[in-house]
Short mmCIF file of C-alpha atoms and ligand atoms in Angstrom, two decimals:
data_model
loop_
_atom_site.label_atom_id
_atom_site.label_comp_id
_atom_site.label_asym_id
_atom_site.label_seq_id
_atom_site.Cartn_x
_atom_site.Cartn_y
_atom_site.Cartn_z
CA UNK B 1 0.00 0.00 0.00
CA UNK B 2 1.44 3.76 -0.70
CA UNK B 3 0.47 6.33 1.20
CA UNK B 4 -3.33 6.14 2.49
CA UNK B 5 -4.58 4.07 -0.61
CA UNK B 6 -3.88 0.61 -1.96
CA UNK B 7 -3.18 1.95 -5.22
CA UNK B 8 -1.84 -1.45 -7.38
CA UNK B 9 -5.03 -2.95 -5.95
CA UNK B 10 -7.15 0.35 -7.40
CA UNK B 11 -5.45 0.13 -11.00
CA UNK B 12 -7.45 -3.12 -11.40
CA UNK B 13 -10.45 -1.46 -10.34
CA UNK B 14 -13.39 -0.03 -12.48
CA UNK B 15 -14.03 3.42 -11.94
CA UNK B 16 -15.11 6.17 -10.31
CA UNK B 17 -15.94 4.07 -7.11
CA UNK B 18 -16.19 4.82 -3.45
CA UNK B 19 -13.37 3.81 -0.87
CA UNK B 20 -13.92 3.27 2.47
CA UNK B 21 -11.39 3.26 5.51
CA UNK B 22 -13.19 0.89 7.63
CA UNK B 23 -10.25 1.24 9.80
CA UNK B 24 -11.03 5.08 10.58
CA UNK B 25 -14.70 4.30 10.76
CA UNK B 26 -13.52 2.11 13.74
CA UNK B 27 -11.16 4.74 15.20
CA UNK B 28 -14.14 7.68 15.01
CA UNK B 29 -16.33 5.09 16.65
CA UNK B 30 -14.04 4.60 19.35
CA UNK B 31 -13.50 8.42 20.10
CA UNK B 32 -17.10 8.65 20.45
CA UNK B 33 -17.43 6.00 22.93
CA UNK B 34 -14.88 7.20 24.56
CA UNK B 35 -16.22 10.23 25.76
CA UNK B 36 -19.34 8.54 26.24
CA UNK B 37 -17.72 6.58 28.73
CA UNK B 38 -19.39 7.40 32.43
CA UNK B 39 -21.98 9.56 30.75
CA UNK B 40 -25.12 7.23 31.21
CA UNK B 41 -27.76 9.85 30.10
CA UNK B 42 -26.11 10.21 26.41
CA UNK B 43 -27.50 8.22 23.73
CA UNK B 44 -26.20 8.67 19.78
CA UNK B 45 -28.42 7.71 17.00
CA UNK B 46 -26.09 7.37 13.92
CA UNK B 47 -27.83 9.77 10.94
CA UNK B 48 -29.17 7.54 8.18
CA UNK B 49 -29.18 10.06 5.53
CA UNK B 50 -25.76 10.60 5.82
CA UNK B 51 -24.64 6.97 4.13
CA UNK B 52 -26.72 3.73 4.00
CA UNK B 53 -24.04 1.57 2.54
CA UNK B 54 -24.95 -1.96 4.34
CA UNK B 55 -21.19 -2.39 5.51
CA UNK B 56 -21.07 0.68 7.46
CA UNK B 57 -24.07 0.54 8.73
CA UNK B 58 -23.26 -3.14 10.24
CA UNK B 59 -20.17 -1.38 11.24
CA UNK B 60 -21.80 1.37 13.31
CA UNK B 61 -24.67 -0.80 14.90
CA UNK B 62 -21.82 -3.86 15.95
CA UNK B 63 -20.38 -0.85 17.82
CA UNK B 64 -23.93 0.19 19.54
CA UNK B 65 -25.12 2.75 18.05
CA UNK B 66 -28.81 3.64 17.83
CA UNK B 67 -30.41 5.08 14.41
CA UNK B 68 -31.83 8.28 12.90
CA UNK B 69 -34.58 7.93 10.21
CA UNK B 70 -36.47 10.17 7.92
CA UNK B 71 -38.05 7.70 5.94
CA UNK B 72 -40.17 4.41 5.82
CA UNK B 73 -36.81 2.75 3.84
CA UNK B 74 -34.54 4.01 6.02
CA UNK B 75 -36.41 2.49 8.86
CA UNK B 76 -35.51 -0.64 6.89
CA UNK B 77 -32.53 -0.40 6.17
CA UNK B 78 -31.81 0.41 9.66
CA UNK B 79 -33.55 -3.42 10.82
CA UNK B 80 -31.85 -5.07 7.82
CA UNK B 81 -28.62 -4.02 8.69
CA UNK B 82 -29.65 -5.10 12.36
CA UNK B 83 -30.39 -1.89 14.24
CA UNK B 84 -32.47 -2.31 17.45
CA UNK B 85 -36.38 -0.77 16.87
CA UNK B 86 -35.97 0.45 20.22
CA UNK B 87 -33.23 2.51 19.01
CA UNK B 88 -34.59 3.85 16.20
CA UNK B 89 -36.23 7.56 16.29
CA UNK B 90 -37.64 8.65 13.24
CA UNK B 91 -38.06 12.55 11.97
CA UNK B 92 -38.94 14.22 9.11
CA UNK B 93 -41.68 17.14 7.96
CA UNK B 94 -43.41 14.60 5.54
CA UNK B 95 -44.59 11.54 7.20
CA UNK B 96 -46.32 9.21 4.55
CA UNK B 97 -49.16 7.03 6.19
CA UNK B 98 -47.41 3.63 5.41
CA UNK B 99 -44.30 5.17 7.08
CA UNK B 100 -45.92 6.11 10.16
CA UNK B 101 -47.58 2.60 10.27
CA UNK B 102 -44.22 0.91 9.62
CA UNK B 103 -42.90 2.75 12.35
CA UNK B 104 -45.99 1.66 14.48
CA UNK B 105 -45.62 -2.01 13.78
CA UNK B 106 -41.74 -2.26 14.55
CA UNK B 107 -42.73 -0.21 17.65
CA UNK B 108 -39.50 1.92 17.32
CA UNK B 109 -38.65 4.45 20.01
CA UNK B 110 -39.84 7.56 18.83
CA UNK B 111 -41.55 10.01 16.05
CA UNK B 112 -40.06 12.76 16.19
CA UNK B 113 -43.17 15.28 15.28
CA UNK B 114 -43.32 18.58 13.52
CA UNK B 115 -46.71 19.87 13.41
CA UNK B 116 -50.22 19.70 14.61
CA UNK B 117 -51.34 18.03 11.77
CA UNK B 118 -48.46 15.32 11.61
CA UNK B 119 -49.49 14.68 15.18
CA UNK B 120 -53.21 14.24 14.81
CA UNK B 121 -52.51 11.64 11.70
CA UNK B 122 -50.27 9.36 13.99
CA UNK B 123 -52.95 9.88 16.15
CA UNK B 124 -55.47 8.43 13.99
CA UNK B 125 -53.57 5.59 12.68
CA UNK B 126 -52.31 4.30 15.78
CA UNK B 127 -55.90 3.92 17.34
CA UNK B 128 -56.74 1.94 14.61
CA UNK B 129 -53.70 -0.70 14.80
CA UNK B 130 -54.23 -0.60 18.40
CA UNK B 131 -51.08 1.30 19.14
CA UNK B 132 -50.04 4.02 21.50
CA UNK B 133 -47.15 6.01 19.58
CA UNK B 134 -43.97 7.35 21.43
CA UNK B 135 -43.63 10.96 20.07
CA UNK B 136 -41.28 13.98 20.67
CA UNK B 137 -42.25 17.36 19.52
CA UNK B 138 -39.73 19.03 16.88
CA UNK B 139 -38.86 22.37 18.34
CA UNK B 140 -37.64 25.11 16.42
CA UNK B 141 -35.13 26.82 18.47
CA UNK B 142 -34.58 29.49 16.68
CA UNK B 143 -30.98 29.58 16.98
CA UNK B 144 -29.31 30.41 14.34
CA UNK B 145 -25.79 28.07 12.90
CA UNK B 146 -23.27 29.20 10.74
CA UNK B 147 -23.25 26.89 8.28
CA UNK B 148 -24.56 26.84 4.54
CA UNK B 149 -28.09 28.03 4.20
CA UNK B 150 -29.16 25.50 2.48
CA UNK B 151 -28.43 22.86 5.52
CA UNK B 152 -29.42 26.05 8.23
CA UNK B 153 -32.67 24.52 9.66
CA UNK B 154 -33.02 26.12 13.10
CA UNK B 155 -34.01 29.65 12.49
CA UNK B 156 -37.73 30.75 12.75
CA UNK B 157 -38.44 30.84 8.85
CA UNK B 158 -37.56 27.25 8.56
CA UNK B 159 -40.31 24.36 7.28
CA UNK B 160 -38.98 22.33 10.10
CA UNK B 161 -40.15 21.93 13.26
CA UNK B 162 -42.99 23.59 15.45
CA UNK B 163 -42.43 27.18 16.28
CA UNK B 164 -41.47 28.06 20.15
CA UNK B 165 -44.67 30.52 20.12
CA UNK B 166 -46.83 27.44 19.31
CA UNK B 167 -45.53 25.11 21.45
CA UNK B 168 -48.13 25.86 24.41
CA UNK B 169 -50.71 25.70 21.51
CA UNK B 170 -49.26 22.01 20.78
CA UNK B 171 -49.29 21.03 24.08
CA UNK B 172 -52.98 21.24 24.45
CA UNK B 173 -53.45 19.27 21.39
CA UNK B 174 -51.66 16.62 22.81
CA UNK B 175 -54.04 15.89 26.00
CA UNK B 176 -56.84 15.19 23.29
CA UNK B 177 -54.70 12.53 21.78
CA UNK B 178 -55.49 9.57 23.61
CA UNK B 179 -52.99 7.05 21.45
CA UNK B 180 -50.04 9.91 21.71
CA UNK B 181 -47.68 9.42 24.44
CA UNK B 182 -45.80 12.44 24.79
CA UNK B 183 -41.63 11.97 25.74
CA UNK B 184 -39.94 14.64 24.48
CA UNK B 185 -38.21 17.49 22.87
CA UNK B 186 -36.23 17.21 19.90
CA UNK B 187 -34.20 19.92 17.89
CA UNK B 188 -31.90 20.28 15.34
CA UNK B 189 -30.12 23.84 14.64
CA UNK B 190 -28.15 22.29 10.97
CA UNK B 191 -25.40 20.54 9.81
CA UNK B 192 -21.25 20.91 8.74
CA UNK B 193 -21.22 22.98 12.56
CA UNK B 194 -17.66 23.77 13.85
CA UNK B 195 -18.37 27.06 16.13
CA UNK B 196 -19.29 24.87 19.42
CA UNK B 197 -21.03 28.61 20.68
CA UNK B 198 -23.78 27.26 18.12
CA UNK B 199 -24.31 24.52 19.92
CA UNK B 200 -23.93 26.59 23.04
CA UNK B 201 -26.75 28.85 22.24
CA UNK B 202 -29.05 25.56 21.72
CA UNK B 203 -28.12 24.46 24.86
CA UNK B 204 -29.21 27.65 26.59
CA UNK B 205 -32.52 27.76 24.69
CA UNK B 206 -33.32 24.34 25.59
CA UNK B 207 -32.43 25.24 29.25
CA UNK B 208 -34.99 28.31 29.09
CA UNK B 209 -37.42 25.98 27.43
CA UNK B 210 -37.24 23.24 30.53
CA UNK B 211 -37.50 25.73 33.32
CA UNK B 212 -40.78 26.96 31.61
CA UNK B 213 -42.12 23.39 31.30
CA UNK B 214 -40.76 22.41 34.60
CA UNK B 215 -42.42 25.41 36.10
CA UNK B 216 -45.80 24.26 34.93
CA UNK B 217 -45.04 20.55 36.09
CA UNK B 218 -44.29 19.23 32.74
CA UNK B 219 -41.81 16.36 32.89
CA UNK B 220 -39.89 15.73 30.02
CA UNK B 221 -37.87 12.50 29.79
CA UNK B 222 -36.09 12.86 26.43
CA UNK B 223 -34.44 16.03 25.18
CA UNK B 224 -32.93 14.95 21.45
CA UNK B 225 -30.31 17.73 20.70
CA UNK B 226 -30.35 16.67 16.41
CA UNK B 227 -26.88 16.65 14.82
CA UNK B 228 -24.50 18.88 13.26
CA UNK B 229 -21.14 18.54 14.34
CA UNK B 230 -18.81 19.43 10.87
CA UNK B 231 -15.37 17.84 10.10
CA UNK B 232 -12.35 19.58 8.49
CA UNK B 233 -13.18 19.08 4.79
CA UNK B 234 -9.99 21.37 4.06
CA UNK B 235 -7.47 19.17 5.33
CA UNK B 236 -8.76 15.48 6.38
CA UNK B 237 -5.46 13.83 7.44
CA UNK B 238 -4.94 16.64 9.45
CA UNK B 239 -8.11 16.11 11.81
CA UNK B 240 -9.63 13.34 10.33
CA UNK B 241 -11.58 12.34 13.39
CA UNK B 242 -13.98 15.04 14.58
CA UNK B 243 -13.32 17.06 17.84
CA UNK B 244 -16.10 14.72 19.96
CA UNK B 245 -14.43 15.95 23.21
CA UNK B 246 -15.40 19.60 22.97
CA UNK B 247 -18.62 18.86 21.37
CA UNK B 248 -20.06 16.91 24.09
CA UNK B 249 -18.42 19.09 26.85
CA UNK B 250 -20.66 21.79 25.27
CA UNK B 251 -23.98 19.50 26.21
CA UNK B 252 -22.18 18.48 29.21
CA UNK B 253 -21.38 21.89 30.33
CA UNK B 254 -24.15 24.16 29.36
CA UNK B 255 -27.00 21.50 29.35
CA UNK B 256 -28.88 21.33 32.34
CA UNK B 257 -30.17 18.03 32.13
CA UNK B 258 -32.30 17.01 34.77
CA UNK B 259 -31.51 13.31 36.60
CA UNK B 260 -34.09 11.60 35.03
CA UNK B 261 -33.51 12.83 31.47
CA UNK B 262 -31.90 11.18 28.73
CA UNK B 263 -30.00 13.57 26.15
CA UNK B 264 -29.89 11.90 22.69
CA UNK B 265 -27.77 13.08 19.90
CA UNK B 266 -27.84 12.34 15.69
CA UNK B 267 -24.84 12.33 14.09
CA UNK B 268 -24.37 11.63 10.25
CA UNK B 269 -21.09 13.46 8.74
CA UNK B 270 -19.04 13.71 11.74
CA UNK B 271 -19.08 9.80 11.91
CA UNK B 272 -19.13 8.89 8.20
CA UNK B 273 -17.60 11.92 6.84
CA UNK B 274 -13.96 11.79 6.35
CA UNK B 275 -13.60 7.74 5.98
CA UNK B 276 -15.53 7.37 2.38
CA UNK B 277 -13.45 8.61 -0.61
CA UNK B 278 -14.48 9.29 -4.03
CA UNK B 279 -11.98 7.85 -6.15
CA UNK B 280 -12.08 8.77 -10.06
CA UNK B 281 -9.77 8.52 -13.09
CA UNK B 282 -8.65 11.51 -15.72
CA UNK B 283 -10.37 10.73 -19.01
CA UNK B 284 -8.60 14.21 -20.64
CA UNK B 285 -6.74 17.11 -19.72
CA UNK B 286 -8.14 20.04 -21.80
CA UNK B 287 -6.61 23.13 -22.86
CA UNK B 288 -8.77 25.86 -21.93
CA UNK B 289 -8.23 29.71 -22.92
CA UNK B 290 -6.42 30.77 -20.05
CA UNK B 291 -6.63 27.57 -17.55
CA UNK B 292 -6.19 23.66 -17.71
CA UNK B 293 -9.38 21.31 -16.96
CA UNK B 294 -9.15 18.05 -15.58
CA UNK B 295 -11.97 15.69 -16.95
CA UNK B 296 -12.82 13.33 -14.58
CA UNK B 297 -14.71 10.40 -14.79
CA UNK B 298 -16.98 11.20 -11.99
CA UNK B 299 -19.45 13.64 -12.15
CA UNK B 300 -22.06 15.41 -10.01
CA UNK B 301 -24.18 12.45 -10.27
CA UNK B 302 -21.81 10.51 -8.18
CA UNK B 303 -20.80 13.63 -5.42
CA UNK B 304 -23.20 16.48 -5.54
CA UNK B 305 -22.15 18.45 -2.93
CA UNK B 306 -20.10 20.97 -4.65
CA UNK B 307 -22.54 21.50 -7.53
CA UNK B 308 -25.68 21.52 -4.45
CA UNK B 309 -23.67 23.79 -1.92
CA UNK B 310 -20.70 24.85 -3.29
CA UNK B 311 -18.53 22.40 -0.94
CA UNK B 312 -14.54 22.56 -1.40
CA UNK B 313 -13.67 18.56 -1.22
CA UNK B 314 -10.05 18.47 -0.69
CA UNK B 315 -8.63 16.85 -4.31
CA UNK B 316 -5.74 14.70 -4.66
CA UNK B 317 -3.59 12.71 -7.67
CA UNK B 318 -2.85 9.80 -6.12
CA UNK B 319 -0.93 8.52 -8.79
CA UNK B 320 1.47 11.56 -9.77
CA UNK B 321 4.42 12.77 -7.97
CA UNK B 322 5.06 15.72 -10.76
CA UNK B 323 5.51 19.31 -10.02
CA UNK B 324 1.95 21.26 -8.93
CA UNK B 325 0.01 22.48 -11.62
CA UNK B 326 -3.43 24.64 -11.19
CA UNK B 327 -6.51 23.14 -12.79
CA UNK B 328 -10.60 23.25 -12.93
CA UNK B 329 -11.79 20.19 -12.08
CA UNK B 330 -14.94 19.00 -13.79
CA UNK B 331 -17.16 15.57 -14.62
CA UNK B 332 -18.67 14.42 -17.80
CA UNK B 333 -22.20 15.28 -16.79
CA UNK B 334 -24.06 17.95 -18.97
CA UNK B 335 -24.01 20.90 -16.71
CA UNK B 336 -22.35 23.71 -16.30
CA UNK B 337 -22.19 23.06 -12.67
CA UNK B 338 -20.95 19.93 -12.82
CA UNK B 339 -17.37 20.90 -11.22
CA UNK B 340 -15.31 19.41 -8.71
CA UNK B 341 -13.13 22.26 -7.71
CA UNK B 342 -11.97 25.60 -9.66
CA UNK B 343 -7.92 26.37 -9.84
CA UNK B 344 -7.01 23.25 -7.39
CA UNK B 345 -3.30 22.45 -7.75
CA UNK B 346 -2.61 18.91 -8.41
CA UNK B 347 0.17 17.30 -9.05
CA UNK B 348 0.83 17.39 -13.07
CA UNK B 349 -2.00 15.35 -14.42
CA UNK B 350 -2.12 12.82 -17.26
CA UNK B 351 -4.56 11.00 -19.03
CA UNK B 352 -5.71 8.08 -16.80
CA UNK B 353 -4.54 9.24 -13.39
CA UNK B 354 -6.28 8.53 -10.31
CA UNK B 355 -7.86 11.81 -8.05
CA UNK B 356 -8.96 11.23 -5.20
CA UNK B 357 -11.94 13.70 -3.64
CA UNK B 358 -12.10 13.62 -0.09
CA UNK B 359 -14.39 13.43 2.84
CA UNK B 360 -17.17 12.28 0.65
CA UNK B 361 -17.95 9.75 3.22
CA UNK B 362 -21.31 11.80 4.34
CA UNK B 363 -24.01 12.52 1.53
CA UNK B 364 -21.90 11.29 -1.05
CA UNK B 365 -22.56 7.93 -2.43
CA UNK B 366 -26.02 8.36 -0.89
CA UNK B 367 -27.13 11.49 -2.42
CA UNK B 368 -25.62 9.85 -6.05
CA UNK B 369 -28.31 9.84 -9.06
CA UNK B 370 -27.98 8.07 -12.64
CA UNK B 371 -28.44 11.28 -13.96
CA UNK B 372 -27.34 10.91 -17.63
CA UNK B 373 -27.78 6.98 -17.36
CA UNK B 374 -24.64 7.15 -15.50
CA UNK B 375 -23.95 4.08 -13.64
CA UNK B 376 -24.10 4.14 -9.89
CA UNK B 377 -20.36 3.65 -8.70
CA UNK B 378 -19.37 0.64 -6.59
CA UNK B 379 -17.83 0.89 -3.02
CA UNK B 380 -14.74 -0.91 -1.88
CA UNK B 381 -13.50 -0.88 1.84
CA UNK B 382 -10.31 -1.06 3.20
CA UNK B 383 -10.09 -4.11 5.26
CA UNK B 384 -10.97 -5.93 1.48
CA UNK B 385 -7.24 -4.95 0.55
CA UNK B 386 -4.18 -6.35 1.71
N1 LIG M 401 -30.87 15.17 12.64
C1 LIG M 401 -31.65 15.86 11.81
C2 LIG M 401 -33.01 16.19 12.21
C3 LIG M 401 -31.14 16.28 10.55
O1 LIG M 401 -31.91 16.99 9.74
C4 LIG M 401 -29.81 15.96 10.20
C5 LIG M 401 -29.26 16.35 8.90
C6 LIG M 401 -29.03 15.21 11.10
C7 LIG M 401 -29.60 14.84 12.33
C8 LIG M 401 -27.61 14.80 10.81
O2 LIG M 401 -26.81 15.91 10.71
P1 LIG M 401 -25.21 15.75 10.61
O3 LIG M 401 -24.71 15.22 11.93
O4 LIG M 401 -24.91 14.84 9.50
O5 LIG M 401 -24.76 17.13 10.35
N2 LIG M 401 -26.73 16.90 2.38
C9 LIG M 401 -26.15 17.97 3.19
C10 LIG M 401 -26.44 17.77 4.66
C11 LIG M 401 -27.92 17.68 4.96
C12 LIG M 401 -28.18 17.47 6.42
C13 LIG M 401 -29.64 17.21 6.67
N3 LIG M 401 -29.96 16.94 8.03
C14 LIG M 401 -24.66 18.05 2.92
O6 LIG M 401 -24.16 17.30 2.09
O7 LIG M 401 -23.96 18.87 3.52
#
């Protein structure tokens, strides 16, 4: 093996595919638990969204880990690949009525709710299968996280989540709902997060939130604090396991969670993130006016975050140890959007070189389309190479 990849084993290898470091996966697992250690009222639910690929899901779960869903198939995904129901909370704006059912039948821990009318339909449906449904009422916080604003979901103007004003309002719906049982509060202020005062500012929301119920007697069991934590997609060897020690000091430290509360967290990227790799091959190097493009054989349809949000993957030749050279690095797919990275210095590039995009372990391969009829690329881990 040189360097991070097995490249001899890649050159035999059809591309563009995904590469996981199973190895990594491990070691980020392991720094969570870590601080988990002697902290009996934390519970993390690993983010479906942010990668469904079977092996490290089986990974995550082995290591137990509870699960985050948002949909009725990744409620199944999350039993086929072994997940506990009991550890399963499922969110979402959009609720479909076989969803909710599904979720009913497996009896999984929670819905997390986000409005009246979400509410009133699990109601409904779990009176007729005969079902009382666990539920924990979406909050919007209204704190706001400097991230992109297209994955911002905590500020008042959001579709997510009930509105602090209407919370009272929700609460009184709730004693008519005799197959409701309520548990608890669950928020979520966005995702790629790296100023901890964020998080900070949700903890002292939630705190002024709790003393209000608590004033009036309400006992809330389960506060779900949502994801968020970002890793360092500008240089992934560097930090490429997440800063889990000052994030959960944050909850430990500002979070006043009361003795008989259980604090549950949903991470996706900061667990996933920086072990998946896209790995893709230079079809040409084209001569532009005043720049160089590198044509890549992997296109938006495989990554989509730079094209979506205008993420900066950290690019690498793998395969060239030439002098730096600056280039725009683009895919195949039929869109002017379709690029990788603008003026990126790689090392010289040549037809049939392998580039490696980073941290596209988090919605990467499960955010990929066929758009074009392009293929959907394979994955490969690293404990399959010698
Ligand atoms: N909980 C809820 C309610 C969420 O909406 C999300 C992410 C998470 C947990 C997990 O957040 P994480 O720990 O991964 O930040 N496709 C975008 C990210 C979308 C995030 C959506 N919600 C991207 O590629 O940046």
């Amino acid at each position: 093996m040189k360097g991070k990849f097995p490249l001899d084993q890649f050159s035999s290898l059809c591309t563009p595919f995904y590469y996981y470091d199973t190895g990594l996966l491990q070691k980020t697992l392991d720094a969570i638990k870590q601080q988990l250690k002697g902290q009996e009222q934390f519970r993390v639910h690993y983010a479906m969204k942010a990668n469904v690929n079977p092996k490290l899901l089986s990974i995550i779960k082995d290591n137990g880990f509870g699960a985050d869903c948002v949909s009725g198939g990744e409620i199944s995904a999350a039993i086929l690949a072994g997940f506990s129901p009991q550890e399963i909370v499922f969110a979402g704006v959009g609720k479909a009525d076989w969803e909710i059912e599904l979720g009913l039948d497996l009896n999984i821990f929670c819905f997390n709710v986000e409005s009246i009318a979400e509410l009133r339909v699990i109601d409904e449906i779990a009176q007729v299968m005969g079902k009382v449904a666990r539920v924990c009422l979406r909050i919007n916080p209204n704190v706001k996280a400097n991230t992109h604003a297209n994955i911002a979901t905590g500020q008042a103007e959001n579709k997510f989540g009930i509105a602090l004003q209407d919370l009272d309002k929700v609460l009184g719906v709730l004693t008519e709902l005799k197959s409701i049982e309520f548990i608890g509060l669950h928020f979520h202020i966005g995702s790629q997060i790296l100023d901890m005062s964020d998080f900070r500012a949700l903890c002292m929301r939630i705190n002024e939130i709790m003393d209000a119920l608590e004033s009036r007697g309400i006992r809330i069991p389960n506060l779900n604090v949502g994801g968020g934590l970002g890793i360092d997609y500008d240089h992934p060897n560097r930090q490429s396991i997440p800063d889990f020690e000052a994030y959960f000091d944050v909850y430990d430290t500002h979070l006043r969670l009361r003795p008989y509360q259980t604090l549950h967290f949903e991470l996706g990227r900061s667990i996933v993130g920086q072990c998946g790799t896209l790995i893709s091959k230079v079809l040409y190097v084209k001569e532009g006016v005043n720049k160089e493009f590198a044509i890549l054989d992997a296109g938006m349809n495989d990554l989509i975050r730079p094209a979506l949000y205008q993420a900066a993957h950290k690019i690498e030749n793998i395969t060239s140890q030439e002098a730096l050279s600056s280039y725009d690095v683009v895919g195949p797919v039929c869109e002017s959007s379709d690029v990788f990275g603008k003026s990126v210095d790689l090392n010289r590039v040549s037809r049939g070189d392998l580039i490696a995009i980073r941290s596209a372990g988090a919605y990467g391969e499960v955010m990929a389309s066929q758009y074009n009829c392009r293929p959907l690329a394979n994955s490969y881990f690293s404990d399959e190479f010698i």
